[in-house]
Short mmCIF file of C-alpha atoms in Angstrom, two decimals:
data_model
loop_
_atom_site.label_atom_id
_atom_site.label_comp_id
_atom_site.label_asym_id
_atom_site.label_seq_id
_atom_site.Cartn_x
_atom_site.Cartn_y
_atom_site.Cartn_z
CA MET A 114 0.00 0.08 -0.05
CA PRO A 115 1.31 3.55 -0.38
CA GLY A 116 3.55 4.55 2.40
CA ILE A 117 4.13 1.49 3.76
CA ARG A 118 5.27 -1.84 2.61
CA GLY A 119 5.69 -5.40 4.17
CA PRO A 120 9.49 -6.74 3.36
CA SER A 121 10.13 -10.23 2.37
CA ASP A 122 12.86 -10.64 4.89
CA TYR A 123 14.36 -9.25 8.21
CA SER A 124 17.21 -7.72 6.79
CA GLN A 125 15.42 -4.03 7.80
CA GLU A 126 14.32 -4.68 11.52
CA PRO A 127 13.90 -1.79 13.71
CA SER A 128 16.95 -1.37 16.07
CA ARG A 129 16.04 -2.53 19.89
CA LYS A 130 17.68 -0.94 22.75
CA PRO A 131 16.18 -2.85 25.68
CA LEU A 132 16.25 -1.07 29.07
CA ILE A 133 18.11 -4.42 30.43
CA SER A 134 20.39 -6.43 28.62
CA SER A 135 18.63 -9.72 29.50
CA LEU A 136 15.46 -8.90 27.52
CA LEU A 137 15.34 -11.29 24.82
CA CYS A 138 14.93 -9.96 21.34
CA PHE A 139 14.37 -12.15 18.04
CA PRO A 140 12.49 -11.45 14.66
CA PHE A 141 9.45 -12.90 16.06
CA ASN A 142 9.28 -12.47 19.56
CA ALA A 143 10.62 -11.05 22.77
CA GLU A 144 9.67 -11.13 26.32
CA PRO A 145 11.18 -9.44 29.43
CA PRO A 146 12.70 -11.23 32.53
CA ARG A 147 9.50 -11.84 34.78
CA SER A 148 10.82 -9.78 37.66
CA ALA A 149 10.96 -6.56 35.43
CA LEU A 150 6.92 -6.81 34.89
CA VAL A 151 6.12 -6.02 38.37
CA GLN A 152 8.53 -2.80 38.52
CA SER A 153 5.64 -0.65 37.42
CA TYR A 154 1.90 -0.49 36.73
CA VAL A 155 2.15 0.47 33.06
CA THR A 156 4.67 -1.30 30.95
CA PRO A 157 7.74 0.59 29.52
CA VAL A 158 7.54 0.43 25.76
CA PRO A 159 11.24 -1.41 25.70
CA LEU A 160 9.73 -3.84 28.37
CA PHE A 161 6.56 -4.58 26.35
CA TYR A 162 6.43 -8.22 24.93
CA LYS A 163 6.71 -8.03 20.98
CA ARG A 164 5.16 -10.65 18.76
CA ASN A 165 4.41 -10.74 14.94
CA HIS A 166 4.24 -13.22 12.25
CA GLY A 167 6.62 -11.67 9.66
CA PRO A 168 9.20 -9.15 8.94
CA ILE A 169 8.24 -5.36 10.67
CA PRO A 170 6.75 -3.17 7.93
CA ILE A 171 8.67 -0.51 6.40
CA ILE A 172 7.26 3.22 6.42
CA ASP A 173 8.61 4.69 3.18
CA HIS A 174 6.05 7.93 3.07
CA ILE A 175 4.09 8.37 6.07
CA HIS A 176 1.98 11.21 4.60
CA ASN A 177 0.75 8.82 1.96
CA TYR A 178 -0.45 6.00 4.32
CA SER A 179 -4.06 5.50 4.54
CA VAL A 180 -6.33 2.43 5.57
CA SER A 181 -9.06 1.42 3.22
CA PHE A 182 -12.52 0.75 4.64
CA THR A 183 -14.48 -1.62 2.13
CA GLY A 184 -17.00 -4.32 2.33
CA LEU A 185 -20.61 -4.29 3.44
CA ILE A 186 -21.08 -0.98 3.99
CA ASP A 187 -22.89 2.03 1.94
CA ASN A 188 -19.76 4.33 1.69
CA PRO A 189 -16.49 2.37 1.00
CA THR A 190 -13.54 4.85 1.60
CA LYS A 191 -10.14 5.42 2.59
CA LEU A 192 -8.84 7.37 5.74
CA PHE A 193 -5.69 9.07 6.06
CA ILE A 194 -4.00 9.24 9.52
CA LYS A 195 -4.70 12.71 9.83
CA ASP A 196 -8.49 11.85 9.27
CA ILE A 197 -8.18 9.34 12.15
CA LYS A 198 -6.54 11.77 14.40
CA SER A 199 -9.17 14.47 13.86
CA LEU A 200 -11.52 12.42 15.70
CA PRO A 201 -11.94 12.65 19.42
CA LYS A 202 -8.77 11.00 21.39
CA PHE A 203 -9.44 8.37 24.00
CA ASN A 204 -6.73 6.77 26.23
CA VAL A 205 -7.41 3.40 27.20
CA THR A 206 -5.37 1.49 29.93
CA ALA A 207 -5.53 -2.16 28.52
CA THR A 208 -3.60 -5.38 29.25
CA LEU A 209 -2.58 -7.26 26.09
CA GLN A 210 -1.49 -10.90 26.64
CA CYS A 211 -0.32 -13.32 23.91
CA ALA A 212 -2.50 -16.60 23.96
CA GLY A 213 0.46 -18.57 24.47
CA ASN A 214 1.64 -16.67 27.61
CA ARG A 215 2.93 -19.59 29.83
CA ARG A 216 3.29 -22.21 27.15
CA THR A 217 6.68 -23.30 28.52
CA ALA A 218 5.06 -24.75 31.45
CA MET A 219 2.43 -26.65 29.49
CA SER A 220 5.29 -28.26 27.30
CA LYS A 221 6.51 -29.92 30.48
CA VAL A 222 3.32 -31.86 30.44
CA ARG A 223 3.52 -33.01 26.82
CA ASN A 224 5.06 -31.50 23.91
CA VAL A 225 3.12 -28.58 22.24
CA ARG A 226 3.75 -26.33 19.05
CA GLY A 227 4.69 -22.46 19.37
CA VAL A 228 6.94 -20.03 20.87
CA GLY A 229 8.33 -21.03 24.35
CA TRP A 230 6.79 -18.31 26.56
CA ASP A 231 7.93 -17.93 30.01
CA VAL A 232 4.83 -15.56 32.04
CA SER A 233 5.98 -12.24 30.27
CA ALA A 234 4.10 -12.33 27.24
CA ILE A 235 1.79 -9.76 28.55
CA GLY A 236 2.09 -6.10 29.41
CA ASN A 237 -0.19 -3.03 30.28
CA ALA A 238 -0.12 0.01 28.29
CA VAL A 239 -1.82 3.49 27.66
CA TRP A 240 -3.12 3.20 24.30
CA GLY A 241 -4.18 6.32 22.48
CA GLY A 242 -6.17 6.99 19.63
CA ALA A 243 -9.91 7.04 18.21
CA LYS A 244 -12.60 4.75 19.09
CA LEU A 245 -13.48 2.44 16.34
CA ALA A 246 -17.20 2.99 16.89
CA ASP A 247 -16.47 6.51 16.09
CA VAL A 248 -14.76 5.87 12.74
CA LEU A 249 -17.30 3.50 11.42
CA GLU A 250 -20.24 6.09 12.51
CA LEU A 251 -18.12 8.50 10.18
CA LEU A 252 -18.42 5.97 7.50
CA GLY A 253 -22.34 5.42 8.06
CA VAL A 254 -22.54 2.60 10.37
CA PRO A 255 -24.35 3.73 13.77
CA LYS A 256 -23.21 2.84 17.35
CA LEU A 257 -24.37 -0.38 18.69
CA THR A 258 -24.98 -1.92 15.49
CA GLY A 259 -25.02 -5.88 15.22
CA SER A 260 -25.69 -5.49 11.10
CA THR A 261 -25.35 -3.35 8.25
CA ARG A 262 -28.16 -2.82 5.82
CA LEU A 263 -26.15 -4.79 3.38
CA GLY A 264 -25.52 -7.75 5.86
CA GLY A 265 -22.36 -6.93 7.70
CA ARG A 266 -22.02 -8.68 10.88
CA HIS A 267 -18.16 -8.76 11.48
CA VAL A 268 -15.17 -6.45 10.99
CA GLU A 269 -12.00 -7.68 9.42
CA PHE A 270 -8.67 -6.31 9.97
CA VAL A 271 -6.04 -6.80 7.49
CA SER A 272 -2.21 -6.02 8.23
CA VAL A 273 0.53 -4.84 6.00
CA ASP A 274 2.98 -7.62 7.23
CA ARG A 275 3.12 -11.01 5.32
CA CYS A 276 3.29 -14.27 6.98
CA LYS A 277 4.24 -17.84 5.81
CA GLU A 278 0.88 -19.29 7.30
CA GLU A 279 -0.98 -17.24 4.77
CA ASN A 280 1.20 -18.41 1.98
CA GLY A 281 2.84 -14.89 2.00
CA GLY A 282 -0.44 -13.19 2.34
CA PRO A 283 -1.30 -10.58 5.04
CA TYR A 284 -1.98 -11.33 8.66
CA LYS A 285 -5.67 -10.59 9.37
CA ALA A 286 -8.34 -11.40 12.15
CA SER A 287 -11.83 -10.23 12.76
CA ILE A 288 -14.46 -9.22 15.60
CA PRO A 289 -18.03 -9.10 15.62
CA LEU A 290 -19.56 -5.66 14.55
CA ASN A 291 -21.55 -5.34 17.69
CA GLN A 292 -18.28 -5.03 19.61
CA ALA A 293 -16.55 -2.79 16.94
CA THR A 294 -19.41 -0.33 17.33
CA ASN A 295 -19.93 -0.55 20.94
CA PRO A 296 -18.17 2.89 22.67
CA GLU A 297 -18.11 0.85 25.94
CA ALA A 298 -15.90 -1.94 24.50
CA ASP A 299 -13.19 0.72 23.96
CA VAL A 300 -11.72 -0.83 20.67
CA LEU A 301 -9.01 1.66 19.49
CA LEU A 302 -7.42 2.48 16.23
CA ALA A 303 -4.38 3.40 18.10
CA TYR A 304 -1.42 5.80 17.37
CA GLU A 305 0.15 6.27 20.65
CA MET A 306 1.41 4.01 23.32
CA ASN A 307 2.11 5.41 26.73
CA GLY A 308 1.76 9.00 25.61
CA GLU A 309 4.62 8.30 22.82
CA ILE A 310 3.76 7.50 19.01
CA LEU A 311 3.90 3.85 18.42
CA ASN A 312 7.17 2.33 17.29
CA ARG A 313 7.55 0.06 14.48
CA ASP A 314 7.61 -3.16 16.75
CA HIS A 315 3.98 -2.12 18.28
CA GLY A 316 2.43 -1.19 15.13
CA TYR A 317 3.26 2.40 13.85
CA PRO A 318 1.66 3.93 12.39
CA LEU A 319 -1.75 2.49 13.28
CA ARG A 320 -2.86 -0.70 14.95
CA LEU A 321 -6.01 -2.21 16.45
CA VAL A 322 -6.42 -2.42 20.30
CA VAL A 323 -9.24 -5.04 21.45
CA PRO A 324 -9.05 -4.83 25.32
CA GLY A 325 -9.81 -8.01 27.08
CA VAL A 326 -9.36 -9.97 24.11
CA ILE A 327 -6.27 -12.44 23.40
CA GLY A 328 -3.46 -10.00 21.79
CA ALA A 329 -3.68 -12.22 18.27
CA ARG A 330 -6.85 -9.86 17.62
CA SER A 331 -5.36 -6.58 18.04
CA VAL A 332 -3.74 -6.36 14.54
CA LYS A 333 -0.79 -3.93 13.95
CA TRP A 334 0.28 -2.19 10.66
CA LEU A 335 -3.21 -1.63 9.78
CA ASP A 336 -3.87 -2.01 5.73
CA SER A 337 -7.48 -2.24 5.22
CA ILE A 338 -10.64 -2.79 7.55
CA ASN A 339 -13.56 -4.87 6.06
CA VAL A 340 -17.15 -5.15 7.07
CA ILE A 341 -18.03 -8.71 6.21
CA ALA A 342 -20.99 -11.29 6.61
CA GLU A 343 -18.96 -14.08 8.26
CA GLU A 344 -15.92 -14.04 10.62
CA CYS A 345 -12.43 -13.62 8.74
CA GLN A 346 -11.21 -16.64 7.13
CA GLY A 347 -7.57 -16.24 7.79
CA PHE A 348 -5.09 -18.72 8.95
CA PHE A 349 -4.85 -17.33 12.51
CA MET A 350 -8.98 -17.24 13.07
CA GLN A 351 -9.41 -20.69 11.71
CA LYS A 352 -6.41 -22.84 12.25
CA ASP A 353 -4.90 -21.45 15.29
CA TYR A 354 -5.93 -19.77 18.32
CA LYS A 355 -8.52 -22.17 19.36
CA MET A 356 -9.01 -24.00 22.67
CA PHE A 357 -9.09 -27.85 22.19
CA PRO A 358 -9.24 -30.29 24.93
CA PRO A 359 -6.32 -32.67 25.72
CA SER A 360 -7.47 -35.49 24.00
CA VAL A 361 -7.01 -33.74 20.56
CA ASN A 362 -3.80 -34.37 18.97
CA TRP A 363 -2.51 -33.61 15.43
CA ASP A 364 -3.80 -36.79 13.73
CA ASN A 365 -7.37 -36.11 14.88
CA ILE A 366 -7.89 -32.43 15.02
CA ASP A 367 -10.75 -30.63 13.46
CA TRP A 368 -10.24 -26.78 13.47
CA SER A 369 -13.87 -26.43 12.20
CA THR A 370 -15.15 -27.84 15.46
CA ARG A 371 -13.97 -24.84 17.67
CA ARG A 372 -14.81 -21.22 17.44
CA PRO A 373 -11.73 -18.43 17.30
CA GLN A 374 -10.71 -17.71 21.03
CA MET A 375 -11.73 -14.17 21.88
CA ASP A 376 -11.51 -13.07 25.76
CA PHE A 377 -8.86 -14.42 27.56
CA PRO A 378 -9.60 -16.21 30.72
CA VAL A 379 -8.43 -15.54 34.37
CA GLN A 380 -4.65 -15.60 34.80
CA SER A 381 -2.13 -14.72 37.21
CA ALA A 382 1.62 -15.38 37.87
CA ILE A 383 4.44 -14.75 40.46
CA CYS A 384 7.00 -12.56 39.05
CA SER A 385 9.38 -11.60 41.92
CA LEU A 386 10.56 -15.19 41.96
CA GLU A 387 11.77 -17.60 39.32
CA ASP A 388 10.39 -21.36 39.00
CA VAL A 389 13.35 -22.67 41.24
CA GLN A 390 14.84 -19.98 43.58
CA MET A 391 17.12 -20.07 46.51
CA VAL A 392 15.99 -17.95 49.60
CA LYS A 393 17.18 -17.20 53.06
CA PRO A 394 14.89 -18.22 55.68
CA GLY A 395 12.48 -15.80 56.87
CA LYS A 396 10.19 -13.04 55.33
CA VAL A 397 9.88 -13.33 51.49
CA SER A 398 7.82 -11.00 49.20
CA ILE A 399 5.69 -12.38 46.46
CA LYS A 400 4.80 -9.96 43.70
CA GLY A 401 2.99 -10.54 40.44
CA TYR A 402 0.13 -9.73 38.15
CA ALA A 403 -3.56 -10.95 37.83
CA VAL A 404 -5.91 -10.08 35.07
CA SER A 405 -9.30 -11.54 33.19
CA GLY A 406 -10.54 -10.79 29.94
CA GLY A 407 -13.97 -9.14 28.96
CA GLY A 408 -13.43 -6.25 31.28
CA ARG A 409 -13.86 -8.54 34.30
CA GLY A 410 -12.35 -7.14 37.45
CA ILE A 411 -10.02 -9.21 39.95
CA GLU A 412 -11.95 -10.14 43.06
CA ARG A 413 -8.92 -11.65 44.99
CA VAL A 414 -5.39 -13.35 44.41
CA ASP A 415 -4.83 -16.31 46.80
CA ILE A 416 -1.50 -17.63 47.88
CA SER A 417 -0.59 -21.04 49.40
CA MET A 418 2.47 -22.78 50.54
CA ASP A 419 0.83 -25.96 51.55
CA GLY A 420 -0.38 -27.47 48.07
CA GLY A 421 -3.56 -25.58 48.43
CA LYS A 422 -4.80 -26.89 51.72
CA SER A 423 -4.97 -23.15 53.17
CA TRP A 424 -4.61 -20.01 51.83
CA VAL A 425 -3.75 -16.37 52.31
CA GLU A 426 -5.04 -13.20 50.39
CA ALA A 427 -2.60 -10.82 48.48
CA SER A 428 -3.08 -7.40 48.40
CA ARG A 429 -4.19 -5.67 45.04
CA THR A 430 -3.09 -2.66 43.48
CA GLN A 431 -3.51 -0.73 40.16
CA LYS A 432 -2.85 2.88 40.22
CA PRO A 433 -0.32 3.67 42.82
CA GLY A 434 -1.57 5.30 46.08
CA LYS A 435 -5.25 4.28 45.11
CA ASP A 436 -7.15 1.44 46.54
CA TYR A 437 -8.16 -1.19 43.98
CA ILE A 438 -11.98 -2.21 43.92
CA SER A 439 -12.76 -4.72 41.41
CA GLU A 440 -15.13 -3.06 38.74
CA HIS A 441 -15.19 0.01 40.47
CA SER A 442 -15.21 3.33 38.31
CA SER A 443 -12.11 4.36 39.85
CA SER A 444 -10.42 1.12 38.24
CA ASP A 445 -9.18 0.26 34.86
CA LYS A 446 -11.35 -2.66 33.72
CA TRP A 447 -9.26 -3.60 31.08
CA ALA A 448 -5.89 -3.45 32.97
CA TRP A 449 -4.16 -5.91 35.12
CA VAL A 450 -3.73 -5.98 38.75
CA LEU A 451 -0.66 -6.04 40.69
CA PHE A 452 -0.67 -8.38 44.01
CA GLU A 453 1.53 -8.44 46.67
CA ALA A 454 1.94 -10.88 49.64
CA THR A 455 4.61 -11.61 52.36
CA ILE A 456 5.44 -15.34 53.37
CA ASP A 457 7.48 -16.86 56.04
CA VAL A 458 9.72 -19.56 54.63
CA SER A 459 11.34 -21.87 57.14
CA GLN A 460 11.30 -25.47 55.44
CA SER A 461 13.94 -26.42 53.18
CA THR A 462 11.80 -26.65 50.04
CA THR A 463 8.42 -24.72 49.74
CA GLU A 464 6.11 -24.59 46.59
CA VAL A 465 4.33 -21.09 46.38
CA ILE A 466 1.12 -21.33 44.60
CA ALA A 467 -0.96 -18.15 43.18
CA LYS A 468 -4.31 -18.20 41.84
CA ALA A 469 -6.97 -15.49 41.22
CA VAL A 470 -10.60 -15.22 40.97
CA ASP A 471 -12.46 -12.63 39.01
CA SER A 472 -15.28 -10.68 39.35
CA ALA A 473 -17.63 -13.30 37.85
CA ALA A 474 -16.08 -15.99 40.45
CA ASN A 475 -14.12 -17.62 37.56
CA VAL A 476 -11.07 -19.26 39.34
CA GLN A 477 -7.65 -20.54 37.57
CA PRO A 478 -7.91 -24.44 37.33
CA GLU A 479 -5.37 -26.40 39.79
CA ASN A 480 -3.34 -28.34 37.16
CA VAL A 481 -2.04 -27.70 33.80
CA GLU A 482 -2.77 -31.29 32.75
CA SER A 483 -6.50 -30.50 32.62
CA VAL A 484 -6.19 -27.41 30.27
CA TRP A 485 -3.26 -28.78 28.36
CA ASN A 486 -3.95 -28.58 24.34
CA LEU A 487 -1.53 -29.17 21.54
CA ARG A 488 -1.11 -25.64 20.48
CA GLY A 489 0.00 -24.56 24.19
CA VAL A 490 -2.60 -21.57 24.61
CA LEU A 491 -4.24 -20.39 27.42
CA ASN A 492 -2.34 -22.21 29.99
CA THR A 493 -4.33 -20.23 33.19
CA SER A 494 -3.63 -22.99 35.86
CA TRP A 495 -2.18 -22.35 39.26
CA HIS A 496 0.98 -20.52 38.91
CA ARG A 497 3.75 -22.37 41.07
CA VAL A 498 7.31 -21.65 42.04
CA LEU A 499 9.74 -23.64 44.15
CA LEU A 500 11.66 -22.04 46.93
CA ARG A 501 14.82 -23.81 48.43
CA LEU A 502 16.58 -22.46 51.45
CA GLY A 503 20.32 -21.46 50.94
CA HIS A 504 22.32 -18.60 50.15
CA SER A 505 20.58 -15.62 48.45
CA ASN A 506 19.91 -11.81 47.85
CA LEU A 507 16.44 -11.94 48.95
#
């Protein structure tokens, strides 16, 4: 498209200068050390996980960049970035999480296919941009619309980047029209991240942000937006990012039997400790994050040191200096909650467990075996770390 193009190789990737030298940087993905996640409520851009399925698009002439709006609407058109920036700007604090977050733990049960994420394929940012509902209204699609006059019921987002799974075609995904036209869903066409212009890794010049939904639907480097009758038929909607039971394998899988995953389930992880860590006897601080999809708040986070026989409740915070109340108007409904608890470690070996409960009383499952699936997605089982007494700075 004019102004921006998707290269065929990785020779022109953006330069990356992480805040800490241990940040993993690869062409396709990067996640920070888990301890970096709980240092601030808003994740600094260099520490925000990176995920893409092809080379980062190259911007040649930003003033020529536009997004085409086509499909089952009365007024197909294209909008330039200045047109989108002329609409009211909204800042939405939202957590994005890869569906494969915590895949590494799932792979220890049985082999899975996918990037070996630890617990850091997640981040919380302040996204700035125009609400998709306002953009669609500008094109003649009223707010809170479930179907257009021409039969459109879904909105498809097509990226500039090219990926092998689409046989060299563009990455794409869709959301229902009633979600796209609902101002309360806070779906954004974002051009800012944490008060700064998006960088290339995170979708410059324009990306979609769908709060409360797995990161795969927040398409970056937008090329076109199409109102369609059925959900997107792209690879990553139809043959990936679906939740199958443990009994399904690569020989008997039938992708058509499951719908594309949208909301992410309730999730939590301990970030202040590694999976096996030496600590000194005495008080140890446990810190981590908890989050749930669909705008559901976190009702509590529980910590256990005896395999789940007894629990203590962790404190929860979002904005510094303010009490967090689940689903209260003062809270960010699309954002994670940071939790903290102090435990007393005296045994030679102690397993620490964290589990979260959201405002709909959804709770993380106890065992990873019960949610194992061949793609290693949505590992929301209790998070466990093993502590051993010994010499440590903790």
